[in-house]
Short mmCIF file of C-alpha atoms and ligand atoms in Angstrom, two decimals:
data_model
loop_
_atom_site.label_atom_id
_atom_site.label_comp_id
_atom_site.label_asym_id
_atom_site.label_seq_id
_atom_site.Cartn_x
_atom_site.Cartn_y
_atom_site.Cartn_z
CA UNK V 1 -4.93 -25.05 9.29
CA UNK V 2 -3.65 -22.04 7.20
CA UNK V 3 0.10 -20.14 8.79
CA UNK V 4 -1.70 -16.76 9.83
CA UNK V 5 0.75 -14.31 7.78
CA UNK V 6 1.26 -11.92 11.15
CA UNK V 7 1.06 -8.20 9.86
CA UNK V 8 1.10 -6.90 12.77
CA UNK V 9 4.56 -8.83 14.13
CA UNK V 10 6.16 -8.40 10.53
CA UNK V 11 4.99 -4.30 10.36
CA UNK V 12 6.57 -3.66 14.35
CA UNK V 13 9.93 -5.41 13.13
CA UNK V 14 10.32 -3.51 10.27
CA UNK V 15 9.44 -0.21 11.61
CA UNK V 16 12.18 -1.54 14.96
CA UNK V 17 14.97 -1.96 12.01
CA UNK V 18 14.25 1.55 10.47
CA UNK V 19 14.18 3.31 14.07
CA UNK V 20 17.50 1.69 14.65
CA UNK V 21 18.67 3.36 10.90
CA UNK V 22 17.26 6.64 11.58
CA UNK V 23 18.84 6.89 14.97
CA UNK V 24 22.04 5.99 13.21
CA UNK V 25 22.10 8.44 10.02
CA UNK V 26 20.77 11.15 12.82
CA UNK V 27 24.23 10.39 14.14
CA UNK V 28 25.65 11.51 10.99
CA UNK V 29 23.58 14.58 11.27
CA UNK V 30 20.82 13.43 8.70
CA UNK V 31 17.08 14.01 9.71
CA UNK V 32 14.01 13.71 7.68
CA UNK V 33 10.84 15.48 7.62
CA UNK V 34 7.84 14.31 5.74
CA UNK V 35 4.68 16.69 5.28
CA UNK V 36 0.96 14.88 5.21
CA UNK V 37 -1.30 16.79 3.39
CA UNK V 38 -4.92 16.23 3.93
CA UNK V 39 -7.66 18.04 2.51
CA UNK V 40 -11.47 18.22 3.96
CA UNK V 41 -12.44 15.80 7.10
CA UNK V 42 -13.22 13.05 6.16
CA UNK V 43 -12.90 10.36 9.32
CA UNK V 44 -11.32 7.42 7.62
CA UNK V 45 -8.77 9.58 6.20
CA UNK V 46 -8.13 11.54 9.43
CA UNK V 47 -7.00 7.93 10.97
CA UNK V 48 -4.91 7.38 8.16
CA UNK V 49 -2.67 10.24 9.01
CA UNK V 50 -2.82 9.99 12.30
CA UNK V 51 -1.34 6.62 12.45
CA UNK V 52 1.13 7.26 9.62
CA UNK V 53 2.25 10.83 12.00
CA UNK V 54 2.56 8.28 14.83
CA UNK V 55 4.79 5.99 12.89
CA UNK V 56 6.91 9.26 11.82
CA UNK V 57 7.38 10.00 15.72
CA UNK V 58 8.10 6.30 16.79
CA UNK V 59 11.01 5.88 14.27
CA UNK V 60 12.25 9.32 14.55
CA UNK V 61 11.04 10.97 11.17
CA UNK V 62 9.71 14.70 12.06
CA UNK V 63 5.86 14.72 10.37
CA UNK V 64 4.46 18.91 9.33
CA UNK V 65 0.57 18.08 9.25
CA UNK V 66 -1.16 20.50 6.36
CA UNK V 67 -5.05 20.29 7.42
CA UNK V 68 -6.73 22.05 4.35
CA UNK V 69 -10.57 22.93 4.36
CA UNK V 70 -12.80 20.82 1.98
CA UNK V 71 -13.08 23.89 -0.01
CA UNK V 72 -9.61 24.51 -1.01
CA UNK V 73 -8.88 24.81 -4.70
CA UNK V 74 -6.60 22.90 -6.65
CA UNK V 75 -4.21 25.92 -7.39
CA UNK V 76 -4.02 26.34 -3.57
CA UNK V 77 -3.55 22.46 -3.17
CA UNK V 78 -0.82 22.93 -5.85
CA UNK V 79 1.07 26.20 -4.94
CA UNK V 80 1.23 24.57 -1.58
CA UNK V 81 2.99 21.35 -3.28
CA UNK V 82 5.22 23.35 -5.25
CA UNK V 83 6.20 25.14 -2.02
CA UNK V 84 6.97 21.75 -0.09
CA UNK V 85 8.79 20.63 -3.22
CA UNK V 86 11.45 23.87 -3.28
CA UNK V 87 11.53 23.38 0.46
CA UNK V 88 14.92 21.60 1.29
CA UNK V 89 14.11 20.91 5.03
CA UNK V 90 11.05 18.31 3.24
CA UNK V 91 12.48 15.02 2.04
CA UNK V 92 8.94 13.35 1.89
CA UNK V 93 5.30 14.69 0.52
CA UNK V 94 2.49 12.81 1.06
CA UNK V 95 -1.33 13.75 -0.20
CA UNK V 96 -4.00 11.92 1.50
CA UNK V 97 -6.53 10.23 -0.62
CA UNK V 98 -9.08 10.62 -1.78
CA UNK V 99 -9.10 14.33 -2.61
CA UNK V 100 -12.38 16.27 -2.65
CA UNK V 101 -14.47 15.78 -5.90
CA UNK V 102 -13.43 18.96 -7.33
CA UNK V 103 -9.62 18.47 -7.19
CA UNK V 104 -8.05 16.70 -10.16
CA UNK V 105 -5.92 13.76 -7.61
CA UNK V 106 -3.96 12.61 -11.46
CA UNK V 107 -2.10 16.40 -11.63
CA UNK V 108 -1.97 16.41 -7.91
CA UNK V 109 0.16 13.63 -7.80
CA UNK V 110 2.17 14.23 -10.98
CA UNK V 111 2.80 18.03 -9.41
CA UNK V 112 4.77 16.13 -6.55
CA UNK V 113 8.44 16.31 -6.82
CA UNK V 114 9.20 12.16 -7.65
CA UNK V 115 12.28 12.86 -5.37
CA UNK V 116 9.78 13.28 -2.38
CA UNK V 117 6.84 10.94 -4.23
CA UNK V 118 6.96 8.45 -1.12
CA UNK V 119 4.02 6.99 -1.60
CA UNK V 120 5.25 6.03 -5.17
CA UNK V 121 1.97 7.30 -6.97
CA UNK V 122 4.15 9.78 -9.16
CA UNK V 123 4.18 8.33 -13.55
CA UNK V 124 8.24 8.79 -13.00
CA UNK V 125 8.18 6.34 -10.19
CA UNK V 126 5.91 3.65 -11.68
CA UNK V 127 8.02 3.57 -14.89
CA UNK V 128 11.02 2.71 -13.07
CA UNK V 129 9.28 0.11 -11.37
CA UNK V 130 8.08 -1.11 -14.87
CA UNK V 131 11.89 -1.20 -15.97
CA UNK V 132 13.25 -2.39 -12.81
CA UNK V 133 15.40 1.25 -11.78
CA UNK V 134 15.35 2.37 -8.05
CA UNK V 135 12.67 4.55 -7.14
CA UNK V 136 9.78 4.87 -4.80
CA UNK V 137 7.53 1.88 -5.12
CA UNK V 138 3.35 1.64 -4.23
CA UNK V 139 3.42 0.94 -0.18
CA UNK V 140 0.73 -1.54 -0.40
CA UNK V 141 1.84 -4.02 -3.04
CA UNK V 142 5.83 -3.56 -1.22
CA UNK V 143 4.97 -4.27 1.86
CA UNK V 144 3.17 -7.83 1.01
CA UNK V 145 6.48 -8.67 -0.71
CA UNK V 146 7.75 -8.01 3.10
CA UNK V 147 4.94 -9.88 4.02
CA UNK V 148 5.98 -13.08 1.71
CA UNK V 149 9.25 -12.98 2.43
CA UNK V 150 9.72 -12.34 5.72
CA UNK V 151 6.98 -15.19 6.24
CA UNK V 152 9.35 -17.85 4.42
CA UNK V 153 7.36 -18.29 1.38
CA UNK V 154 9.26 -18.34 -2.21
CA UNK V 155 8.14 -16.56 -4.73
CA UNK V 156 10.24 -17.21 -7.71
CA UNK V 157 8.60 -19.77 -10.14
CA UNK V 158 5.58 -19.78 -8.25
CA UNK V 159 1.62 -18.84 -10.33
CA UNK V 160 0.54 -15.60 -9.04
CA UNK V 161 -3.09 -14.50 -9.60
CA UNK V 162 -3.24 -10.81 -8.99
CA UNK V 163 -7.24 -9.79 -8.80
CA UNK V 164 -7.11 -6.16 -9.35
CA UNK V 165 -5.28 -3.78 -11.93
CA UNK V 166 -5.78 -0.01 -10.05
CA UNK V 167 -2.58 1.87 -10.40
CA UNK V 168 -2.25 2.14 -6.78
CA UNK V 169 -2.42 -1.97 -5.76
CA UNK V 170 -3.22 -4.45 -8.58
CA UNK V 171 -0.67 -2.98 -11.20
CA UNK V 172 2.49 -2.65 -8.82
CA UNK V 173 1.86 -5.62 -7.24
CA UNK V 174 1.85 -7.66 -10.49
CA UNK V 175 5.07 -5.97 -11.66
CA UNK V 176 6.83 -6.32 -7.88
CA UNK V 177 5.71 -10.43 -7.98
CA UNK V 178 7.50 -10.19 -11.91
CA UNK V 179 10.01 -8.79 -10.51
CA UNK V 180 10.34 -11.79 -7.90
CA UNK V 181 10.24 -13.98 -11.10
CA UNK V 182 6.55 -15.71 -10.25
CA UNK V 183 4.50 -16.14 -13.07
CA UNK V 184 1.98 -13.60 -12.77
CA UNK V 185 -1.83 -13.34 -14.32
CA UNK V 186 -3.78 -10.16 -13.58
CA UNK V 187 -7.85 -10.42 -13.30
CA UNK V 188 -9.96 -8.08 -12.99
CA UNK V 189 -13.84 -7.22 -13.67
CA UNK V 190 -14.39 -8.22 -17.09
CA UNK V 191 -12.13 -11.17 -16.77
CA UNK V 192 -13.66 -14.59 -17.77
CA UNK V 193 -13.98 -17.50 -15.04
CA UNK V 194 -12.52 -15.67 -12.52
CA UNK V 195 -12.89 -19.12 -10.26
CA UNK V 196 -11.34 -21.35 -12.20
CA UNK V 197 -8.32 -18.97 -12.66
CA UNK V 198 -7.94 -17.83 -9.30
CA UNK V 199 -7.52 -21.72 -8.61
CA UNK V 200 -4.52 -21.70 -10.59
CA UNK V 201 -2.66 -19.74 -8.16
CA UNK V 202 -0.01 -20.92 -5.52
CA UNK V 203 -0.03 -17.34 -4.65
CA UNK V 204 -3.49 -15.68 -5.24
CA UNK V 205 -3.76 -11.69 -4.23
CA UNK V 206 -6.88 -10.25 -3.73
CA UNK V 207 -7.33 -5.98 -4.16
CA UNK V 208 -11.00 -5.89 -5.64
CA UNK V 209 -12.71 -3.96 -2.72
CA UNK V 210 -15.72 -6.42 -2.21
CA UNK V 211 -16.07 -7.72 1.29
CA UNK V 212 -15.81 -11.30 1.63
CA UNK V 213 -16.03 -12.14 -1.89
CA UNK V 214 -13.59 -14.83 -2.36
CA UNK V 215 -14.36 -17.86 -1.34
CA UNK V 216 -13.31 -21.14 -0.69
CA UNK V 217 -14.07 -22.16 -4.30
CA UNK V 218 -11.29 -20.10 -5.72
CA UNK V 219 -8.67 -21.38 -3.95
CA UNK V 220 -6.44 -24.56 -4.82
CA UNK V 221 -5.52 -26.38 -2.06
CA UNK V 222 -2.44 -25.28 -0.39
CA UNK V 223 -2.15 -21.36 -1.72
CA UNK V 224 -0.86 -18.92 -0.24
CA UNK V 225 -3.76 -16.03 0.23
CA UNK V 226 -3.33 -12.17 0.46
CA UNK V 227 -6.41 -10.27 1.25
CA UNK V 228 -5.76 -6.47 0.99
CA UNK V 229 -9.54 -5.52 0.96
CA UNK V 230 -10.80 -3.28 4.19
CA UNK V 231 -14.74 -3.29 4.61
CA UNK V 232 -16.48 -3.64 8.00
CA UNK V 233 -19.41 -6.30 7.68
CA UNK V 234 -23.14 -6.45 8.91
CA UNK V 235 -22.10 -6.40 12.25
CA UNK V 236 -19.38 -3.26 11.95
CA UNK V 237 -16.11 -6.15 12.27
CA UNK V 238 -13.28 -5.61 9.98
CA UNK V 239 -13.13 -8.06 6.80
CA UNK V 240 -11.57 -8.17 3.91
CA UNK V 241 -12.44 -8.89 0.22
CA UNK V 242 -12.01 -12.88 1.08
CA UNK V 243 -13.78 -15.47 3.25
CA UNK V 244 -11.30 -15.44 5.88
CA UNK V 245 -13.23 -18.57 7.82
CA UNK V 246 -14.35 -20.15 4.53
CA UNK V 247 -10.48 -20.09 2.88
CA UNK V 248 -8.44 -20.77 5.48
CA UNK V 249 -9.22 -23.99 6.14
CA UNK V 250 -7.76 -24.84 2.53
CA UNK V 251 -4.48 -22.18 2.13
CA UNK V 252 -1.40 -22.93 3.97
CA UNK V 253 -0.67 -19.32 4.73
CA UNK V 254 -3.17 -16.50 4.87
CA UNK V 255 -3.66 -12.88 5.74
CA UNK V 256 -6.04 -11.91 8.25
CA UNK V 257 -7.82 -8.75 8.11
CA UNK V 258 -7.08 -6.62 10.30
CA UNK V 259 -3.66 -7.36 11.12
CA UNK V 260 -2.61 -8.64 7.90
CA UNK V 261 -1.55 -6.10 4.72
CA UNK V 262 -3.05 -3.41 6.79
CA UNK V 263 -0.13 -2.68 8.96
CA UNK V 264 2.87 -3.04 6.56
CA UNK V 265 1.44 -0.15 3.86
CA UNK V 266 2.40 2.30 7.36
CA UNK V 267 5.43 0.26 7.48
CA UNK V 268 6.33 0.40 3.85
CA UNK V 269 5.70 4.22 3.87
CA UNK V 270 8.07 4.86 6.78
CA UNK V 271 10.76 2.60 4.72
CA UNK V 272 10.07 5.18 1.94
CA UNK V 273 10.91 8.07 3.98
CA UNK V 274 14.13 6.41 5.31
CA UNK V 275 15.23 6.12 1.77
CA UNK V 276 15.28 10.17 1.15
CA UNK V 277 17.94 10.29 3.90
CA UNK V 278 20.48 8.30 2.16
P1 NDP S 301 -10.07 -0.15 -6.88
O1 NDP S 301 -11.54 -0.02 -6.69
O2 NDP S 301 -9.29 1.00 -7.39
O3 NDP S 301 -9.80 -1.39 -7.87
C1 NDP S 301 -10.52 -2.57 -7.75
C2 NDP S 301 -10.06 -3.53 -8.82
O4 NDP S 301 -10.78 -4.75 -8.64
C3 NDP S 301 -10.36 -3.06 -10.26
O5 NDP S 301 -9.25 -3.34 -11.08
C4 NDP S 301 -11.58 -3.89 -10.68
O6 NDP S 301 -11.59 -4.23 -12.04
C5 NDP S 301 -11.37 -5.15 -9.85
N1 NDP S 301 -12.65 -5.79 -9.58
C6 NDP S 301 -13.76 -5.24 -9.05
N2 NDP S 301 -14.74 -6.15 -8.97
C7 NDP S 301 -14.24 -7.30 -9.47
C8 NDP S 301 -14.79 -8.61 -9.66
N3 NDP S 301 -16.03 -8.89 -9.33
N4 NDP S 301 -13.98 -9.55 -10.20
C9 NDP S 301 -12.72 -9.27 -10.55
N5 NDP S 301 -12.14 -8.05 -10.38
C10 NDP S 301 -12.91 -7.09 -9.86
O7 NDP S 301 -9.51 -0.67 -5.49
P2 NDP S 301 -8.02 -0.60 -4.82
O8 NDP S 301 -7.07 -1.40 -5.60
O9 NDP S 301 -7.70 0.80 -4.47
O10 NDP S 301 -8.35 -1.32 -3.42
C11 NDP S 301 -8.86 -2.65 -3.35
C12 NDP S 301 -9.20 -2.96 -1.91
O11 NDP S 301 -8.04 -2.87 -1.13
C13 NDP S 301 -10.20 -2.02 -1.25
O12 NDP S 301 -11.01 -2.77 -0.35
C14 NDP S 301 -9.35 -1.05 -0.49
O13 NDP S 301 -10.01 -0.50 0.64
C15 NDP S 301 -8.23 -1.95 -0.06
N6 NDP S 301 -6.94 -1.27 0.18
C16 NDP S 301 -6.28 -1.61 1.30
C17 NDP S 301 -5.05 -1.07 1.56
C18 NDP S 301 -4.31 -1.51 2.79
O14 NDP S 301 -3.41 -0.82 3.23
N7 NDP S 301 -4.64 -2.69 3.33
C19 NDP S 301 -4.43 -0.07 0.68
C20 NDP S 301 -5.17 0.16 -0.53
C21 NDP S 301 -6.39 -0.43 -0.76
P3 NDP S 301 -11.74 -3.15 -13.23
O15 NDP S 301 -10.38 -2.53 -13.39
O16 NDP S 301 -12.12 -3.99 -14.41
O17 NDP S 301 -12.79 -2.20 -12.80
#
């Protein structure tokens, strides 16, 4: 049976090591704040921030919650951005998506200051991740190379099927597992024999948003499997975009959903905000 990749466990120990960093740059009288920004209600959302505002408090980062109505314009959404950005007590600015239909979320994230992009959405950010610079990487795709590593499992020279190519997941994670020197191939909807590729992959990551739809068939024996899909099923339970009892009979390491890449984009975020501090 499949090594369950522990998100949870990997997530708590990470966010343990940047407590113990915060506490010790506070000692050097350096504090951050980050302000969430979330416009209109909508529930899945609202637990987003809440659990990324109680991350701030466990490790020490200060969160300012902005709660804007549904019906707040984009020049309010953006004045308030440019304030946050001028602000020097702010090291971290984070907008909540999705943004209401009528708000443009491409100039919303380009109007944050890259310095304080910590979700690493900004087009200054994701070209230095293209050329290999510093800068504030995707939280997702960074935290599963946490999740590799810190799970034992080498990367470099390894075939890594990325399925997905949105700017937020798919793209930075193919460029991250470059970066590790695998050899990555990126699917995605129009691509040709998706099975047959996918069981190419020692490493095979799945960000297509379709519960449960990989299944045993795309896997080679002995892969490692990262599911960062988040549905509920039929019966409301938590899956992700792969057969989680159909796979993992065949992989020898596996995410679970929940409890897999899940925890570690909260994790990955908080590691963001520890970076403005230094
Ligand atoms: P998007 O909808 O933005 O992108 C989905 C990608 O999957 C697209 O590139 C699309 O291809 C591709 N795709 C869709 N259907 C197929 C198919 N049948 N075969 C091959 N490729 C396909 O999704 P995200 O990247 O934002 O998110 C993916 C999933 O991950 C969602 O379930 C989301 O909820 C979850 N998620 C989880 C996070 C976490 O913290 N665990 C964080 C972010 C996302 P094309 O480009 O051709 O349309």
């Amino acid at each position: 049976m499949a090594q369950t990749i522990d998100g949870k466990r990997i997530s708590q120990e990470m966010k343990d090591e940047l407590k113990a960093r915060v506490a010790a740059l506070a000692e050097e009288g350096k504090e951050a704040t980050l302000a969430v920004i979330q416009v209109g209600d909508d529930a899945a959302s609202a637990v987003y921030v809440n659990n990324k505002k109680k991350a701030c408090a466990y490790i020490g980062i200060k969160s300012v919650s902005h709660e804007l109505p549904e019906e707040t314009t984009e020049e309010e959404l953006l004045a308030l951005i440019d304030h946050l950005n001028r602000d020097d007590a702010v090291n971290g600015i984070l907008v909540q998506l999705p943004l209401p239909a009528h708000i443009d979320e491409d100039k919303v994230i380009r109007a944050i200051d890259p310095a304080k992009d910590v979700d690493g959405f900004h087009p200054e950010n994701v070209g230095k991740l293209v050329i290999g610079e510093p800068g504030f990487v995707s939280c997702t795709p960074a935290g599963i190379i946490q999740l590799l590593k810190r799970s034992g499992i080498a990367i470099a020279g390894k075939r890594c099927v990325v399925v997905g190519r949105s700017n937020i997941v798919g793209k930075p994670m193919a460029i991250l597992m470059l970066r590790e020197n695998a050899t990555v191939t990126v699917a995605h909807s129009k691509t040709k024999d998706l099975p047959d590729l996918c069981r190419e992959a020692d490493i095979l990551i799945v960000a297509i948003g379709k519960p449960q739809f990989i299944t045993a068939d795309y896997i080679k024996e002995g892969a490692v499997v990262i599911d960062v899909g988040i549905h509920r099923d039929e019966k409301n339970r938590l899956c992700g975009d792969v057969d989680y009892e159909a796979v993992a009979p065949h992989a020898s390491a596996i995410t679970p959903v929940p409890g897999g890449v899940g925890p570690m984009t909260i994790a990955m975020l908080m590691y963001n905000c520890v970076e403005t501090m230094l």
